[in-house]
Amino acid sequence: MTVTVSTESSVIDQQLAEARAAIAALPTLERVFFTACGGSYAVMMPNEYFVSSRSTSLETAAFNAAEFTARASRRVNSQSVVILCSHSGTTPETVEAARHARAAGALTVAFTHELGSPLAEAAEYVIAYQHGEGKSEAYVAPSLMLRLVAGLLDDHEGSTHGAAVDAAVASLPSVVPAVKAKYADAADAWGFSYRREELIYTMASGSNYGPAYSFAICLLQEMQWVHSAAIHAGEYFHGPFEITDVDVPFIALLGLDETRAIEERAVKFLTAHSERTLVIDAKDFGLDHLDESVRGIAAHLIFGVVLRTFADALADHRGHPLSVRRYMWRMDY
Amino acid sequence: MTVTVSTESSVIDQQLAEARAAIAALPTLERVFFTACGGSYAVMMPNEYFVSSRSTSLETAAFNAAEFTARASRRVNSQSVVILCSHSGTTPETVEAARHARAAGALTVAFTHELGSPLAEAAEYVIAYQHGEGKSEAYVAPSLMLRLVAGLLDDHEGSTHGAAVDAAVASLPSVVPAVKAKYADAADAWGFSYRREELIYTMASGSNYGPAYSFAICLLQEMQWVHSAAIHAGEYFHGPFEITDVDVPFIALLGLDETRAIEERAVKFLTAHSERTLVIDAKDFGLDHLDESVRGIAAHLIFGVVLRTFADALADHRGHPLSVRRYMWRMDY
């Protein structure tokens, strides 16, 4: 993968403002669809939750990009915004989804690290997020996507999410280093203790299902070759809980949104029956400075950072760098 | 669990007709939501696909019942139908979802085996599907739900899915025994060969993701204590495929809907890199007699039957009956 310099924050602010203005200028907006693949798809899940749980007037759904194009829903039209994301901007399914949505008349907004990539070319509006060395946590994809969605809700419905979300995102550059430092020792101890595990489940609900899904399929399955599944905490008691045992490892998230009670119920059972449970509670993230109305939806931004700290520690103790692949980028598929 | 006699088919037809008529009589219908838990939630996924890929005028989404209630979407209102399902009719989250939806003004339709159950009491309309000894495959929950959804699409949009779906469902009592017989030997051989596996992944997309999900969380995790995850075939190349190896077991479904090419691509890679892959192809189900327009959406009805045949064989060779539980029904949680 080519390493490129991240786009300047002032340029990104301008891109975000232009996309938001274009959405606000639509004569009619009825639907917001999110589509991408893998880790980029996971970034969209909290945003789908945000719209679904807050909006009166907007339909929303999130799909894997190949599934989105194959479904060919006739509801993707000129009254729809389709938000896409691909880090390299070269994911064929996501590029095709952008073309499909645009041909259907939808307004397309692409998040990518690579200006000039096929996805950036295919979509009408592009937001070139930061990544890697020198990035600001306020300008990574999850932060920017949440800002865009809060903005479009406000523009369309007269709600007032935007200012609180913007403030939450602006605080990330100071919050994130503190959170990383706070979890450093716990992550190292966990990485050592779990280094021989062949399977680790993750569990969450609501706006934090996305980070749990991302950790399961990207960090564990893809980057560590550790078996995993992201279990929805509300589904746990309807099947998956029967595989709980003293020696079956779980990472369970406790968020701050309307579904926290669902997660709490699952965690209570889990910790009573398993001795290999890591519970990460967003109440420990130090988010009390955030407006209460957005604390729940902002927590997923921190879960991503905290989970990455645990993944780094696991990779270190397994001697299996997160960058190693056996198939991805190494062959055609 | 109490074993009760199934409702007569003529009574069920009447219940289905009443629910359909009530939906058709709504002054405005804009949304169809599906909500349930576990295996009942899995039954809804193909129906969500059906509406999403066919409808012009209807919004649709499927949620775990606890998540549905917690989200408290304001789009659940008098212009919405909410379809629920619980086998015993006692699933607390689903009963609560019915009450929540009804209080919000939505028309509620519950599928359950138990007339007189809390869910049957909570919902306005009830369809009491058959199950167990003497059931007809045309009167089980997946068959009836598909008929209701095809009917409501036709009533609302002037489409013509209903007759073909009704014919497909009516043919099940003759199709299912033939399919079961066809797969009996293969299922037995698979059950023997896979009896020591501690983890088996499933994979599918589109309208067949539901059966893959149900097999992973209900048959494998819940009833066999075998680790599993249902991988979306479109997500496979964006993370999960890195855990593919010669000795990692997969059950991959090839359906007949618009997403078949997604499944074919994943199966091609999987079978090239794993020696423990069971591919079940709906082309082998003998569905050529069905109208081509509904062959894709009807395939999930057969996948459920075929997968159950494989589960029965696995349970037999593992000496672990599908009825055994360690937590469910044995303690409070």
PDB file of C-alpha atoms in Angstrom, chain A residues 189-201 215 219-221 224-228 245-251 274-278 314-315 317-318 320, chain B residues 198-199 227 243:
ATOM      1  CA  ALA A 189      -1.288  -7.760  30.378  1.00  0.00           C
ATOM      2  CA  TRP A 190      -4.239  -8.881  28.259  1.00  0.00           C
ATOM      3  CA  GLY A 191      -2.071  -9.363  25.168  1.00  0.00           C
ATOM      4  CA  PHE A 192       0.307 -11.582  27.137  1.00  0.00           C
ATOM      5  CA  SER A 193      -2.452 -13.581  28.812  1.00  0.00           C
ATOM      6  CA  TYR A 194      -4.433 -14.126  25.579  1.00  0.00           C
ATOM      7  CA  ARG A 195      -1.481 -14.684  23.204  1.00  0.00           C
ATOM      8  CA  ARG A 196      -2.165 -18.421  22.739  1.00  0.00           C
ATOM      9  CA  GLU A 197      -5.940 -18.107  22.261  1.00  0.00           C
ATOM     10  CA  GLU A 198      -7.167 -19.418  18.922  1.00  0.00           C
ATOM     11  CA  LEU A 199     -10.593 -17.794  19.246  1.00  0.00           C
ATOM     12  CA  ILE A 200     -11.796 -14.568  20.880  1.00  0.00           C
ATOM     13  CA  TYR A 201     -15.407 -13.375  20.606  1.00  0.00           C
ATOM     14  CA  PHE A 215     -12.220  -5.814  15.913  1.00  0.00           C
ATOM     15  CA  LEU A 219      -8.017  -7.040  13.874  1.00  0.00           C
ATOM     16  CA  LEU A 220      -8.565 -10.659  14.942  1.00  0.00           C
ATOM     17  CA  GLN A 221      -9.493 -12.611  11.802  1.00  0.00           C
ATOM     18  CA  GLN A 224      -4.016 -11.929  13.763  1.00  0.00           C
ATOM     19  CA  TRP A 225      -5.541 -15.058  12.181  1.00  0.00           C
ATOM     20  CA  VAL A 226      -7.504 -15.531  15.396  1.00  0.00           C
ATOM     21  CA  HIS A 227     -11.029 -16.905  14.974  1.00  0.00           C
ATOM     22  CA  SER A 228     -13.755 -14.503  16.001  1.00  0.00           C
ATOM     23  CA  ASP A 245     -17.675 -21.439  29.249  1.00  0.00           C
ATOM     24  CA  VAL A 246     -14.981 -20.681  31.810  1.00  0.00           C
ATOM     25  CA  ASP A 247     -12.255 -20.835  29.153  1.00  0.00           C
ATOM     26  CA  VAL A 248     -13.979 -19.171  26.174  1.00  0.00           C
ATOM     27  CA  PRO A 249     -12.540 -15.655  25.676  1.00  0.00           C
ATOM     28  CA  PHE A 250     -14.757 -12.640  25.123  1.00  0.00           C
ATOM     29  CA  ILE A 251     -14.209  -8.916  24.772  1.00  0.00           C
ATOM     30  CA  SER A 274     -16.471 -17.157  31.966  1.00  0.00           C
ATOM     31  CA  GLU A 275     -13.086 -16.450  33.485  1.00  0.00           C
ATOM     32  CA  ARG A 276     -11.663 -15.114  30.218  1.00  0.00           C
ATOM     33  CA  THR A 277     -13.682 -11.938  29.813  1.00  0.00           C
ATOM     34  CA  LEU A 278     -12.362  -8.476  29.087  1.00  0.00           C
ATOM     35  CA  LEU A 314      -1.810  -8.961  21.287  1.00  0.00           C
ATOM     36  CA  ALA A 315       0.197  -8.692  18.057  1.00  0.00           C
ATOM     37  CA  HIS A 317       2.997 -10.930  22.348  1.00  0.00           C
ATOM     38  CA  ARG A 318       2.017 -13.252  19.494  1.00  0.00           C
ATOM     39  CA  HIS A 320       2.533 -11.615  14.563  1.00  0.00           C
TER      40      HIS A 320
ATOM     41  CA  GLU B 198     -14.598 -27.187  17.464  1.00  0.00           C
ATOM     42  CA  LEU B 199     -15.374 -24.386  15.005  1.00  0.00           C
ATOM     43  CA  HIS B 227     -17.933 -22.139  17.761  1.00  0.00           C
ATOM     44  CA  ILE B 243      -8.462 -17.044   8.605  1.00  0.00           C
TER      45      ILE B 243
END
